[in-house]
Amino acid sequence: MYSCCPLCSFFVRTVAFFLVAMLLCASLVPMRVLGQVSSAPTLLRLSADREEYNANSFLEILEDRTGKLSFKEISAQENMQAFTRYTGTSDPNFGHTTSVYWVRLTLEFSQEVLTSAKAHHDWFLEIPYPQLDHIVFFTPNLSVSPEPPNITATQAYTAAYTAAYTVSYTARQSGDMLPFADGRDISYRMPCFRLPQPTSLTNTGIHTDSSSARRMDGAQTMTVYLRLESQGSMTFPIMFRTGEAMSRHIANEQFLLGIFYGILLVMIGYNLFVYISLRDASYLFYVAYILCYGMFLFIWNGLAFQYLWGNAPVWHNRSVIVFMGFSGLSIFVFSQNYLNTRHFAPRMHRFMNVMMAYFLVGMLLAFILPYSTAIRFMYGAPIFTLPIIVGVSVICLRKGYRPARYFLVAWVLLLTSISMAALRNLNLLPSGILTVYGLQIGSALEIFLLSLGLADRINVIKQEKKIAQDEALRSTELMIETLRQSEQELESKVRERTLELENANEEISRALDIQTEQSREIELANTALQEKNIIIEQERERSDELLLNILPRSIATRLMAGEKLIADRFESVSVLFADLAGFTVFASKTSPEELVGMLDTVFSEFDAIAQEHGLEKIKTIGDCYMAVAGLPLPQHDHATRTANTALAMQQVIANLSTMFDISLEMRVGLHSGSVVAGVIGKRKFAYDLWGDTVNIASRMESQGIAGKIHCSDIFAERLVQETKNAPTQDYICSPRGEIEIKGKGRMNTVWLERA
């Protein structure tokens, strides 16, 4: 056991070490990374073979310390030399500042972009930092108007910007101090602006200088401006993406964030269950911490502003500080309970109470002081929290508290990532993958390690119970031994007397009878156990059969083999969507029994057809039927199988119309391409598909005509390729022409019929 003073001395040394290390790292990072004064615009060339660009190295920046410069002033010919080229290797980050920053960027659309089909695709400018307050984006007008453009702006900016507009530029606004829907061309958590179509640009208003918009080599240029103002960190990385690349980026990002927040929800549910089972307050405090910290990340990532309070920008800014405070409070409450600091480190327990008061004060300041002052006050908390948590963990570990091992490693990783994010926002560390995404990375590692720590805590509790049980067992054995000795003494006296000997013989006889009865009971128990094992085996076989009814056999086999996450990509499959036309009207006039009976007959016939042609039924939704060919086992003729299935389904519908004496027609949509397939669900499994192929097949069905099979030209080409060597052609593909497909633009489609 260590004395209190050496432990406090060790803690002081730990705090000093972390603070000195952080300040040393901060001293090695430059505060500003700007180059020479720009003499000519630096062009960012947008070509047809790329879909996204990082524009940081092409930025020209002007700092407006007064915040009073207008767009007319900064875009004037005599002020063009005032812009400075940004030459940093990381994202532009100027820390907390009251200055307004103007950014100029000159884009060049190559001739390939202007002449190719991709010229009609949208280009988007994205600022992947959701904490900026006010952003104004100036783009050239596509036609000259004699009046200044009429834009929507807040009261603080309307007068200044309206006076500054010229007829050649249009201003759009965004930022987290405006309602979420204002100024956003797409519903996305990051500020994002759509660029004007390059093919529509005219020579008027493209440059603020006298250079021509369209050059001799056919390329076309456009100069855009950004005005940035924020009470938080002045960080503005800039990306350019096409509309398709933007859609993929958002989808991938939402998928990953969904996994991360799904992990948080799973951990909340798991620890609540453990708390209900064990009644250990540590699990309840841990759940509170995950809730508070997860909500803080939800706000910090801009998702809360997008989905929860998009019309409350002032509260959104304050909520960052409020939930940062709640996170800090829950950290210290959980740490005190988990580490039992009241017992192992009483002085540090009181110091942690002081830190909780610090967080409470910071939360109150969020509603009293300006945001920039309150957030600076709160940013200091994670830097001090790290050495405090580490020091207390080491103290508890040195005093023999084993669960502190996991706790120490987990909080070092998490709080280091938080401190790096805070130092980045103070411009003491550069922007990078560890500083930008450090919160998510550290959180994932922290959740994993703390889960191990809590499990280890359960093991410690079990060991303590086992020790107590062993002590009780030893006491029982000692008592039994004492009784045995007394019995031996009694037997020696019994042997001296004949009557006592007879009584002893009777006792032995009774013991034998008891043993016989016990043997009989053991046999009955073994028989009952065997019967239960048989029942369990029957239930297991039934469970396997049920699993095979809802999942493909190969997928069910992988799942039963213990594979946790089943997700596969298939590069070439054919997807079928079929929907009964006019079913809603029919259902409203039909009794439930007749309706369900008719649907059962239809889908049973469809199931038989799909099995006959080797298709995998995915699901039915109402009167819609979805199937796929080419997975989970690849099929080289999946388009042929799908076409035969669709034609057979049409014949079934015709036969059933006669059988039920009703008018039934069906729309069918077909498309070929790549998909992602996998199993989702924990208790109720579902094998499902995702990807553009599924969406396009659905669009083929929904935009088709009742009684016809509507397929994409990609599917038709695949079908022709598969059947080109056949002795006879069984299909007729009649062109429908080019139609507008929701989410994909215009596509050529065909009607499929049997020859």
Coordinates of N, CA and C in Angstrom, one line a residue, residues 576-580 602 605-606 609 642-658 664-670 705-710 751-754:
L576 N -35.6 -8.4 -60.8 CA -37.0 -8.4 -61.3 C -37.9 -7.8 -60.2
F577 N -38.7 -6.8 -60.6 CA -39.8 -6.3 -59.8 C -41.1 -6.5 -60.6
A578 N -42.1 -7.0 -59.9 CA -43.4 -7.2 -60.5 C -44.5 -6.7 -59.5
D579 N -45.5 -6.0 -60.1 CA -46.5 -5.3 -59.3 C -47.8 -5.5 -60.0
L580 N -48.9 -5.9 -59.2 CA -50.2 -6.0 -59.7 C -50.8 -4.7 -60.0
V602 N -51.3 -16.3 -56.2 CA -50.4 -15.6 -57.2 C -49.0 -15.8 -56.7
E605 N -47.6 -19.3 -57.1 CA -47.2 -19.6 -58.5 C -45.9 -18.9 -58.8
F606 N -45.7 -17.7 -58.4 CA -44.5 -16.9 -58.7 C -43.3 -17.6 -58.0
I609 N -42.3 -20.6 -60.1 CA -41.6 -20.2 -61.4 C -40.2 -19.7 -61.1
T642 N -34.1 -14.5 -65.9 CA -35.0 -13.5 -65.5 C -36.1 -13.2 -66.5
A643 N -35.7 -13.2 -67.8 CA -36.7 -12.9 -68.9 C -37.7 -14.0 -68.9
N644 N -37.3 -15.3 -68.8 CA -38.2 -16.4 -68.9 C -39.1 -16.4 -67.7
T645 N -38.6 -16.0 -66.5 CA -39.5 -15.9 -65.3 C -40.5 -14.8 -65.5
A646 N -40.1 -13.6 -66.0 CA -41.1 -12.6 -66.2 C -42.2 -13.0 -67.2
L647 N -41.8 -13.6 -68.3 CA -42.8 -14.1 -69.3 C -43.8 -15.1 -68.7
A648 N -43.2 -16.1 -67.9 CA -44.0 -17.1 -67.2 C -45.0 -16.4 -66.2
M649 N -44.5 -15.4 -65.5 CA -45.4 -14.7 -64.6 C -46.6 -14.1 -65.3
Q650 N -46.3 -13.5 -66.5 CA -47.4 -12.9 -67.3 C -48.5 -14.0 -67.6
Q651 N -48.0 -15.1 -68.0 CA -48.9 -16.2 -68.3 C -49.7 -16.6 -67.1
V652 N -49.1 -16.7 -66.0 CA -49.8 -17.1 -64.7 C -50.9 -16.0 -64.4
I653 N -50.6 -14.7 -64.6 CA -51.6 -13.7 -64.3 C -52.8 -13.9 -65.3
A654 N -52.5 -14.2 -66.5 CA -53.6 -14.4 -67.5 C -54.5 -15.5 -67.1
N655 N -53.8 -16.6 -66.6 CA -54.6 -17.8 -66.2 C -55.4 -17.5 -65.0
L656 N -54.8 -16.8 -64.0 CA -55.5 -16.6 -62.8 C -56.7 -15.6 -63.0
S657 N -56.5 -14.7 -63.9 CA -57.6 -13.7 -64.3 C -58.8 -14.5 -64.7
T658 N -58.6 -15.6 -65.5 CA -59.7 -16.4 -65.9 C -60.3 -17.2 -64.7
L664 N -56.9 -9.0 -64.0 CA -55.6 -8.8 -63.4 C -54.6 -8.5 -64.4
E665 N -53.8 -7.4 -64.2 CA -52.7 -7.1 -65.1 C -51.5 -6.8 -64.2
M666 N -50.3 -6.9 -64.8 CA -49.1 -6.8 -64.0 C -48.0 -6.0 -64.7
R667 N -47.4 -5.1 -64.0 CA -46.2 -4.4 -64.5 C -44.9 -5.1 -64.0
V668 N -44.0 -5.2 -64.9 CA -42.7 -5.9 -64.6 C -41.6 -5.0 -65.0
G669 N -40.6 -4.9 -64.1 CA -39.4 -4.1 -64.4 C -38.2 -4.9 -64.3
L670 N -37.2 -4.9 -65.3 CA -36.0 -5.7 -65.3 C -34.8 -4.8 -65.5
I705 N -45.9 -0.1 -68.1 CA -47.4 -0.1 -68.4 C -47.9 -1.5 -68.0
A706 N -49.1 -1.5 -67.5 CA -49.7 -2.7 -67.1 C -49.8 -3.7 -68.3
G707 N -49.4 -4.9 -68.0 CA -49.5 -6.0 -69.0 C -48.2 -6.1 -69.8
K708 N -47.2 -5.2 -69.5 CA -46.0 -5.2 -70.3 C -44.8 -5.4 -69.4
I709 N -43.7 -5.9 -70.0 CA -42.4 -6.1 -69.3 C -41.5 -5.0 -69.8
H710 N -41.1 -4.1 -68.8 CA -40.3 -2.9 -69.1 C -38.9 -3.1 -68.6
W751 N -39.4 -2.7 -74.5 CA -40.4 -3.6 -74.1 C -40.0 -5.0 -74.4
L752 N -40.2 -6.0 -73.5 CA -39.8 -7.4 -73.8 C -41.0 -8.2 -74.0
E753 N -41.0 -9.0 -75.1 CA -42.1 -9.8 -75.4 C -41.6 -11.2 -75.9
R754 N -42.4 -12.2 -75.9 CA -42.0 -13.5 -76.4 C -42.2 -13.5 -77.9

